Coordinates of C-alpha atoms and ligand atoms in Angstrom, one line a residue:
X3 CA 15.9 -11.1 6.8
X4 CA 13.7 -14.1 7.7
X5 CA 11.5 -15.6 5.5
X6 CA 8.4 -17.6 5.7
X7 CA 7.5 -18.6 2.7
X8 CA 3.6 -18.4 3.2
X9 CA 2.3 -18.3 -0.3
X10 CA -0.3 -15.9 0.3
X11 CA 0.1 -12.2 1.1
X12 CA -3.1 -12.4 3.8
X13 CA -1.2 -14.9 5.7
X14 CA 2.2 -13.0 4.8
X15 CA 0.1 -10.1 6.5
X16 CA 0.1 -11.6 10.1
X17 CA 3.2 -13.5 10.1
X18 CA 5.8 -11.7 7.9
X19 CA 8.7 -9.7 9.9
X20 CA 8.6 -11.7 13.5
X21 CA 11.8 -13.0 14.4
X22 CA 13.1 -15.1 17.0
X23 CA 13.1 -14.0 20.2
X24 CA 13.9 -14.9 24.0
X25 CA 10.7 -15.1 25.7
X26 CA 8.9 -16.0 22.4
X27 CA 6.7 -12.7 22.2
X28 CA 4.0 -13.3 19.7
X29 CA 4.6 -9.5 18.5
X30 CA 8.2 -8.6 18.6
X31 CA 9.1 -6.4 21.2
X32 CA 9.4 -2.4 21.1
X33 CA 13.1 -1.8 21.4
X34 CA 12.8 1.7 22.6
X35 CA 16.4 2.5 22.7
X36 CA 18.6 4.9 21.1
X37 CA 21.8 2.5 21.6
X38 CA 23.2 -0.9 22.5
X39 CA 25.9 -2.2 24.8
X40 CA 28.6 -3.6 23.7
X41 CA 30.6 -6.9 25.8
X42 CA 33.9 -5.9 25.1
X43 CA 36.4 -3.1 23.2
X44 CA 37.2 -6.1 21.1
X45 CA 33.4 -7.1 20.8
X46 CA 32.6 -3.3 19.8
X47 CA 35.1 -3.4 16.9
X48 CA 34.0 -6.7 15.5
X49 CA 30.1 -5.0 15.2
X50 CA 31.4 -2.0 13.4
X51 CA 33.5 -4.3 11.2
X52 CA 30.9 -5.9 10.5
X53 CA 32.3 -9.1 11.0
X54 CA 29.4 -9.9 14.1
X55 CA 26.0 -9.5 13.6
X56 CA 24.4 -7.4 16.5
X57 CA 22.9 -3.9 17.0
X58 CA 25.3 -0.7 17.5
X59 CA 23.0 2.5 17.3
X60 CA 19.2 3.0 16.7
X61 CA 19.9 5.0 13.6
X62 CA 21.8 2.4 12.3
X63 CA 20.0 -0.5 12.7
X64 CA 17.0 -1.4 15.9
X65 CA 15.5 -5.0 16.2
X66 CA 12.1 -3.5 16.2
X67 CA 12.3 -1.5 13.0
X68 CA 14.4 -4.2 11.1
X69 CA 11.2 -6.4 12.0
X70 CA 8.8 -4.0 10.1
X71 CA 11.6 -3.8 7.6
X72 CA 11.1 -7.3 6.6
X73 CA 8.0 -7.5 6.7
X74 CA 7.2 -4.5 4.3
X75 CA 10.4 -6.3 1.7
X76 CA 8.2 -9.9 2.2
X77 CA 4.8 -8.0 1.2
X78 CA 6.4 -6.3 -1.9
X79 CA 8.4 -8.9 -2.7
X80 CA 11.6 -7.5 -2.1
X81 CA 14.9 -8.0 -1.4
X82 CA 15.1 -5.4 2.0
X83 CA 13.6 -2.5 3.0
X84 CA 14.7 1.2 4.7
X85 CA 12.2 2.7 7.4
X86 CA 11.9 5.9 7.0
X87 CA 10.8 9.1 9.4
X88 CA 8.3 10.0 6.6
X89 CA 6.8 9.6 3.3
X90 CA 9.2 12.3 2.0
X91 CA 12.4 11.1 3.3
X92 CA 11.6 8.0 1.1
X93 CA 11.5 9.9 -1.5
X94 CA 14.3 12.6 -0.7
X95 CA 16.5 9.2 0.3
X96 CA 15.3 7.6 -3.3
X97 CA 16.4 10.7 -5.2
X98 CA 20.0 11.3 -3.1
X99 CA 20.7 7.6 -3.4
X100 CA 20.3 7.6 -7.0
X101 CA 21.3 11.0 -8.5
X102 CA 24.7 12.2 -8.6
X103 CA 25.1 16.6 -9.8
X104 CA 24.5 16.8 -13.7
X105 CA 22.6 14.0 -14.1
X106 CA 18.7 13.8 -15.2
X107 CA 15.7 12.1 -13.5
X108 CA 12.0 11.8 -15.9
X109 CA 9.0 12.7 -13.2
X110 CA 5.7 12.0 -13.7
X111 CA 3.6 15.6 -13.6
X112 CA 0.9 13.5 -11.5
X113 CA 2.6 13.2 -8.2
X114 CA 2.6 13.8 -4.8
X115 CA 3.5 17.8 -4.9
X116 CA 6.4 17.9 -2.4
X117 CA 7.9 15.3 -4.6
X118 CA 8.1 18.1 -7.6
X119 CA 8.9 20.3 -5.5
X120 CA 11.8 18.6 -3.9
X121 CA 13.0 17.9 -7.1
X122 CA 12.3 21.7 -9.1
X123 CA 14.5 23.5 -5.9
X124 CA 16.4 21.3 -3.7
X125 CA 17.6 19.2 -6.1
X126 CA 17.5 21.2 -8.9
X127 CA 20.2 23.5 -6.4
X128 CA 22.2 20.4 -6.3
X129 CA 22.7 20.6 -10.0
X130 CA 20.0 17.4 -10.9
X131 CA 17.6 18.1 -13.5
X132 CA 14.2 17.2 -13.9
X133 CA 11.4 16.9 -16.8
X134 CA 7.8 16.0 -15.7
X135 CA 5.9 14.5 -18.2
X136 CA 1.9 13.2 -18.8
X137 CA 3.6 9.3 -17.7
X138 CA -0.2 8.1 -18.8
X139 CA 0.8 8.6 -22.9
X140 CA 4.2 6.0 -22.1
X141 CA 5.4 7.7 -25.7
X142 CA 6.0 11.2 -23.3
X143 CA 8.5 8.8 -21.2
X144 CA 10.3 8.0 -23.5
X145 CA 10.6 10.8 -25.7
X146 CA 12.0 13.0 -22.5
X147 CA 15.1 10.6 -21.8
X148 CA 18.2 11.9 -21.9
X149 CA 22.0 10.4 -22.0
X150 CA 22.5 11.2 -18.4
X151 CA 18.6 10.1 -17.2
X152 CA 19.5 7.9 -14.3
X153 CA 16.1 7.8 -12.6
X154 CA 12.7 7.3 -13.7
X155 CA 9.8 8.6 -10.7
X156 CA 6.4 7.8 -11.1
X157 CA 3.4 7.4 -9.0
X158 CA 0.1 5.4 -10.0
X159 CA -2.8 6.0 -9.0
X160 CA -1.4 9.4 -8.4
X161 CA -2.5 12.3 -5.7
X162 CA -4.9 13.6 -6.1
X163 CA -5.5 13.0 -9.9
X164 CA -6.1 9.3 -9.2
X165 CA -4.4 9.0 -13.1
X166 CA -2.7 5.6 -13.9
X167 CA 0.9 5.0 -15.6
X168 CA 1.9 1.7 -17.2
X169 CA 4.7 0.5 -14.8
X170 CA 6.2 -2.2 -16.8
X171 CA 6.5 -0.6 -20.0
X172 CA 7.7 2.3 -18.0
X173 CA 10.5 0.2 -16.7
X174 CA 11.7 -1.2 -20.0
X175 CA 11.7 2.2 -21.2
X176 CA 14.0 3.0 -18.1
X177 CA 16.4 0.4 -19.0
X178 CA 16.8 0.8 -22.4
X179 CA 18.1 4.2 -21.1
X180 CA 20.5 2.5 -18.1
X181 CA 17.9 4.3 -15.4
X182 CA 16.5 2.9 -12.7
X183 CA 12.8 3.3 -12.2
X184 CA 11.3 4.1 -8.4
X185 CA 7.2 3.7 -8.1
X186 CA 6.0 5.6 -4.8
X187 CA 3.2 3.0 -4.1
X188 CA 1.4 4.8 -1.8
X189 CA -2.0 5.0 -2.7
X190 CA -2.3 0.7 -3.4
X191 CA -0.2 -0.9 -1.1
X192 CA 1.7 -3.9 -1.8
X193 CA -1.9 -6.1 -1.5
X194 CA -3.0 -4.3 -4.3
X195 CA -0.1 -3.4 -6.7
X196 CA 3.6 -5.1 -6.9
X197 CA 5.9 -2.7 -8.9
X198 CA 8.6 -4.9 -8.5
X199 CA 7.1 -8.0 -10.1
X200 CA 6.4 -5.6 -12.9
X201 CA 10.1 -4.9 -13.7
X202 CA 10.8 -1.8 -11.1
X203 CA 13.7 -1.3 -9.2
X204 CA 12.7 0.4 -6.1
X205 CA 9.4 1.4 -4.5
X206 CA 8.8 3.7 -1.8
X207 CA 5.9 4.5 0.5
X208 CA 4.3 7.0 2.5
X209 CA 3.6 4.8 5.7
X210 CA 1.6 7.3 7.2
X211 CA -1.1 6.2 4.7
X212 CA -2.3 2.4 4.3
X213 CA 0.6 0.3 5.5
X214 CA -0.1 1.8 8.8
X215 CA -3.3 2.5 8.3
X216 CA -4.9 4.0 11.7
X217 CA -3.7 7.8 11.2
X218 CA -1.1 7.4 14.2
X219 CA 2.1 7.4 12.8
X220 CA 4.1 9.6 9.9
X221 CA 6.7 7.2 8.3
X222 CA 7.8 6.4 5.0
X223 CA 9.8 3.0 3.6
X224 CA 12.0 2.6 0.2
X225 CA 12.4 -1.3 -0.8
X226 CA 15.2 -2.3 -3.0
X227 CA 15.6 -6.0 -4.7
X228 CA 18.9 -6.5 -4.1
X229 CA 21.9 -6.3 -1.8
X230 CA 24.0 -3.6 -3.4
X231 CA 21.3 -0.9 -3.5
X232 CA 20.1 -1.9 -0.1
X233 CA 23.8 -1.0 1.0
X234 CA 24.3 2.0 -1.2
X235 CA 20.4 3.1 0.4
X236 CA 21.3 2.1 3.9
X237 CA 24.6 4.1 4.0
X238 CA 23.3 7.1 2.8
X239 CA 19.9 7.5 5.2
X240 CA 21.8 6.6 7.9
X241 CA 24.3 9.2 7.2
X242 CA 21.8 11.7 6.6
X243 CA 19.6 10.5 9.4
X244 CA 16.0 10.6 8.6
X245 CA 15.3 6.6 9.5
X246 CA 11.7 6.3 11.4
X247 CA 11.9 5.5 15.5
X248 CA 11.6 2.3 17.1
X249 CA 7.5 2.9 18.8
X250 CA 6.4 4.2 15.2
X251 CA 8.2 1.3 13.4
X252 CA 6.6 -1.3 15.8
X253 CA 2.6 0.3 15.2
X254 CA 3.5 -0.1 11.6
X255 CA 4.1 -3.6 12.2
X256 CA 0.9 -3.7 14.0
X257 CA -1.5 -1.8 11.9
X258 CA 0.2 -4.6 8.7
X259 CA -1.1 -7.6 10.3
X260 CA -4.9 -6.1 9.0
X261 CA -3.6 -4.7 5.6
X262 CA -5.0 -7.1 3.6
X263 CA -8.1 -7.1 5.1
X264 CA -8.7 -3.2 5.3
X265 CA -7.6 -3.0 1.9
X266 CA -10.6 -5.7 0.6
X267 CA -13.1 -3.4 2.8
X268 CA -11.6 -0.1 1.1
X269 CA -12.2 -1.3 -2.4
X270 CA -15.9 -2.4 -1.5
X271 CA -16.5 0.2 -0.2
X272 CA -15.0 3.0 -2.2
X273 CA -16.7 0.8 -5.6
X274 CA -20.0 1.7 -4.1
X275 CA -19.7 5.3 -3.2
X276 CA -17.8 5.8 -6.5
X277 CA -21.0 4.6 -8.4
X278 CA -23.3 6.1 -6.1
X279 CA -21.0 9.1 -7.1
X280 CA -21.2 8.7 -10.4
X281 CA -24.9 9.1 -10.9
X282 CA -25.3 12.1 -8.3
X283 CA -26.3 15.5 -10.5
X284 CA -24.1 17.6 -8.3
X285 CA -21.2 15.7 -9.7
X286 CA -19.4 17.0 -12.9
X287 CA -16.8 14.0 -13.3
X288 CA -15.1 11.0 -11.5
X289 CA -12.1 9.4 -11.3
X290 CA -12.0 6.0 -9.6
X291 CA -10.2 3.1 -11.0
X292 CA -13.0 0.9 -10.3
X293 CA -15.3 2.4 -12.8
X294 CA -15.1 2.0 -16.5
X295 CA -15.3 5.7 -17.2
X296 CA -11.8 6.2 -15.6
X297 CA -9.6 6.9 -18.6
X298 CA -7.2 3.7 -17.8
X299 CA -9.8 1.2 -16.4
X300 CA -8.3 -1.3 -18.5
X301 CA -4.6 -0.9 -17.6
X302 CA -5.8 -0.6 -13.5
X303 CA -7.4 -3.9 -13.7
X304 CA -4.4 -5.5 -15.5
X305 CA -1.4 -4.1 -13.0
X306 CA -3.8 -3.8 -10.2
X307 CA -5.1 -6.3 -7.7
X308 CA -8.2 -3.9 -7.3
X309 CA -9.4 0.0 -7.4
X310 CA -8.0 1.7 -3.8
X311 CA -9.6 3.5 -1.1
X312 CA -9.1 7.0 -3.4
X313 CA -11.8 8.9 -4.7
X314 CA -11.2 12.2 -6.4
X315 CA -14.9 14.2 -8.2
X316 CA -15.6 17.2 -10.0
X317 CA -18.3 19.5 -8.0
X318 CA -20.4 20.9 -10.5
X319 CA -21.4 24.1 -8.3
X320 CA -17.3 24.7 -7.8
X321 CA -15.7 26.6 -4.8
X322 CA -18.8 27.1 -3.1
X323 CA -20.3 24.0 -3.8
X324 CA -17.5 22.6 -2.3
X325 CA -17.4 25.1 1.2
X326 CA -21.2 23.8 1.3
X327 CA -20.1 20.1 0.7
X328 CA -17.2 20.4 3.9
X329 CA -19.7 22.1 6.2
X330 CA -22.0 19.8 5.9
X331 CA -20.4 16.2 6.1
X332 CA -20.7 14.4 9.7
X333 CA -19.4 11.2 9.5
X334 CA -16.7 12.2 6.8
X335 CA -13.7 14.0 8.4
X336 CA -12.0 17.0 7.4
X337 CA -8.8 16.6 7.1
X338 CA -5.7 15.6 4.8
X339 CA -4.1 12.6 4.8
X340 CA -5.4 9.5 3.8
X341 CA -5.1 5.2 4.3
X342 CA -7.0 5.3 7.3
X343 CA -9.9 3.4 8.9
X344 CA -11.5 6.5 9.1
X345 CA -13.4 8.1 6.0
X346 CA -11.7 11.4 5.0
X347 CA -12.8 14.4 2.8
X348 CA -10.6 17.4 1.3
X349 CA -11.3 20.1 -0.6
X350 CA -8.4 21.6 -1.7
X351 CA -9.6 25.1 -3.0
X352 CA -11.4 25.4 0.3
X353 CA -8.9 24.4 2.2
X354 CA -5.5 23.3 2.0
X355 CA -5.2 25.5 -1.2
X356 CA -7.3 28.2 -0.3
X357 CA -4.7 31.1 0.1
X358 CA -3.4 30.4 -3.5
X359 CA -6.5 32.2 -4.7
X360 CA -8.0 31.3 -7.7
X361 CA -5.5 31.9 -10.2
X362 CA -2.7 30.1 -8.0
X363 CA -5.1 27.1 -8.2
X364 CA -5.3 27.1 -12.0
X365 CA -1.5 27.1 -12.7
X366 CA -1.4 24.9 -10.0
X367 CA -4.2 22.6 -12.0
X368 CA -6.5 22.3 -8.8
X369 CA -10.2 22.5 -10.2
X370 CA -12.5 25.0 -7.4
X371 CA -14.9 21.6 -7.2
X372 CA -11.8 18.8 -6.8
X373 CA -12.8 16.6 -4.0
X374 CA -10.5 13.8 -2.5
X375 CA -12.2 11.0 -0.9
X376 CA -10.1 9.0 1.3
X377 CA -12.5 6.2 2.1
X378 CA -12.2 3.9 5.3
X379 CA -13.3 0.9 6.6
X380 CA -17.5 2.0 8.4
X381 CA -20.2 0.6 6.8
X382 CA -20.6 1.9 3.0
X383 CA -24.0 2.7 3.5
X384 CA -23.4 5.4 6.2
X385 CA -20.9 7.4 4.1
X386 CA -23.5 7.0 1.6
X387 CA -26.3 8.7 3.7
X388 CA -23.9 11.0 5.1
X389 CA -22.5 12.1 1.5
X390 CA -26.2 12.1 0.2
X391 CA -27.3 14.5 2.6
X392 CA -24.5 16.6 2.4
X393 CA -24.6 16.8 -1.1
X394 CA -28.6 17.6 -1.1
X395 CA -27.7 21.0 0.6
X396 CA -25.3 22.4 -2.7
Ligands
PLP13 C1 1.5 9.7 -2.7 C2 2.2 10.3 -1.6 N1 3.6 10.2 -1.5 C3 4.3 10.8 -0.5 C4 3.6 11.4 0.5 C5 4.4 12.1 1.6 O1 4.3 11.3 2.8 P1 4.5 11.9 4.3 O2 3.4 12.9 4.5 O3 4.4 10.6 5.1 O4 5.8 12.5 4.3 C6 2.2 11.6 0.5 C7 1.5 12.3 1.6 O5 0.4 12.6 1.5 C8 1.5 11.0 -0.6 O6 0.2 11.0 -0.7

């Protein structure tokens, strides 16, 4: 991968990923092929020997996603990164590259819930076992890890909870136990949290979210610090195919020239709608890391670089308050998802949950007033009005 050694991730932002290239492009060029030519028999043998360097087969390797490749590795600080065709095939490549049948993997309870659920039937078929644990008491980590734990999962801030794990303490509990510890970093991006630096082994992301960041593209990445996993990784999505295409990979690229600066105008934003949130009497609790009533302010502002773009509140008036609180919002979107320029809302008992009925939602732990926030980059002051009058009609 080419490196540029800008010292600063702004500037790492704009320039990381862009290779050399004939016509010197100032982007690098969309590669919209699903193979490559080859000059001779002799020539064609050489690339699959790996003894030339050169381009065979799209889901192999592609110019145009190897150039969003290294610039995601550069922005974590990483040894090489895997584009993926979404956030969960990261994670499904994270948990086949690393478990083997019989063996053990710790999961936080506070993640994404495809990620449990992958792991309680799919791979829990395959003869892997899980445990999910409260990873925000570090003790629970450690007290669940077995002889044959080979992979620690967490996610921090998690979805929707917006609860925070201690990733390097985490980690050294990991390998005390000869596990390897994946972070799905999702919700931060690598502006505003650097697992790796912290002592993990491997983070994956849902691209669909920030990285990209203009609600165009699904896509997911897994960056690895060193060769040998990046081999091991590579072989295994390629063999089981789920690597992102060459137009998405390129608007990735695109939409991480402006990560750092979206990122900045999520966090000042979302800070003031979090404390105009706070004080609102419709409003039963908050969780923003920003605030100091969130239960691991401290710990956010030592492993973070700032609070996030993720809001999740309490509706004091429940489902109904939340039906009115959806119905009423203009400038906030309904829909799920999040990362985006755009403001989002969700109300999961309304909505996305609302066939699970009430007692589906409470072994599920989804409060009837949970709100996620997902907020963009417009001018704080209009979500503001348009959350103020929205919430004046509960
Ligand atoms: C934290 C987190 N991880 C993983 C995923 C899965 O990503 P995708 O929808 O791109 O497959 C999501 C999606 O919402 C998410 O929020």
């Amino acid at each position: 991968m080419s490196k540029n050694n800008y010292k600063n991730i702004d500037t790492k932002c704009v320039h990381a990923g862009i290779g050399e290239y004939q016509f010197r492009p100032v982007v690098p060029p969309i590669y919209q092929t699903s193979t490559f030519g080859f000059e001779s028999a002799a020539e064609g043998a050489e690339l699959f020997e790996g003894k030339k360097k050169g381009y065979i087969y799209t889901r192999m390797f592609n110019p145009t996603i190897e150039a969003m490749e290294n610039s995601i590795a550069e922005l974590e600080g990483g040894h090489k990164a895997l584009g993926c065709a979404s956030g969960m095939a990261a994670v499904n490549t994270v948990f086949t590259s690393t478990l083997k049948t019989g063996e053990h993997v710790v999961c936080s309870s506070a993640v994404y819930g495809p990620t449990t659920t992958i792991l309680k039937t799919i791979m829990a078929n395959f003869g892997i076992e899980s445990t999910f644990v409260d990873s925000t008491r570090t003790k629970n980590v450690a007290d669940a890890m077995k002889k044959n734990t080979k992979l620690v999962f967490i996610e921090s801030p998690s979805n929707p909870t917006m609860v925070i794990s201690d990733l390097a303490e985490i980690a050294k509990i990991a390998h005390a136990g000869n596990a390897k510890m994946a972070v799905d970093n999702t919700f931060m991006s690598p502006i505003l949290q650097q697992p790796l630096s912290l002592g993990v082994d491997i983070v994956m992301h849902s691209m669909t979210k920030f990285l990209n960041g203009h609600a165009d593209v699904v896509g997911g990445v897994i960056i690895v610090k060193d060769e040998e996993t990046y081999t091991h990784f590579r072989k295994i999505l390629n063999q089981l195919g789920g690597v992102i295409d060459p137009f998405n990979a390129f608007l990735v690229h695109r939409g991480l020239k402006t990560l750092a600066i979206r990122m900045q105008k999520h966090c000042e934003n979302a800070m003031k709608i979090a404390a105009y949130l706070e004080k609102h009497p419709a409003v039963e609790w908050i969780m923003y890391p920003g605030l100091k009533s969130h239960p691991q302010y401290e710990l956010a502002k030592k492993q973070q670089n700032g609070p996030g773009g993720m809001i999740t509140f309490e509706l004091k008036g429940g489902l109904e308050a939340g039906r009115i609180l959806m119905d009423s919002v203009k400038l906030c979107g309904l829909a799920v998802s999040l990362g985006g320029v755009e403001t989002l809302i969700e109300h999961p008992a309304s909505m996305t949950h609302f066939s699970m009925g009430p007692d589906g939602r409470k072994a599920a732990n989804i409060s009837e007033g949970l709100v996620r926030l997902s907020i963009g980059i417009e001018n704080a002051d209009d979500i503001i009005e348009d959350l103020d009058q929205a919430l004046q009609k509960i």
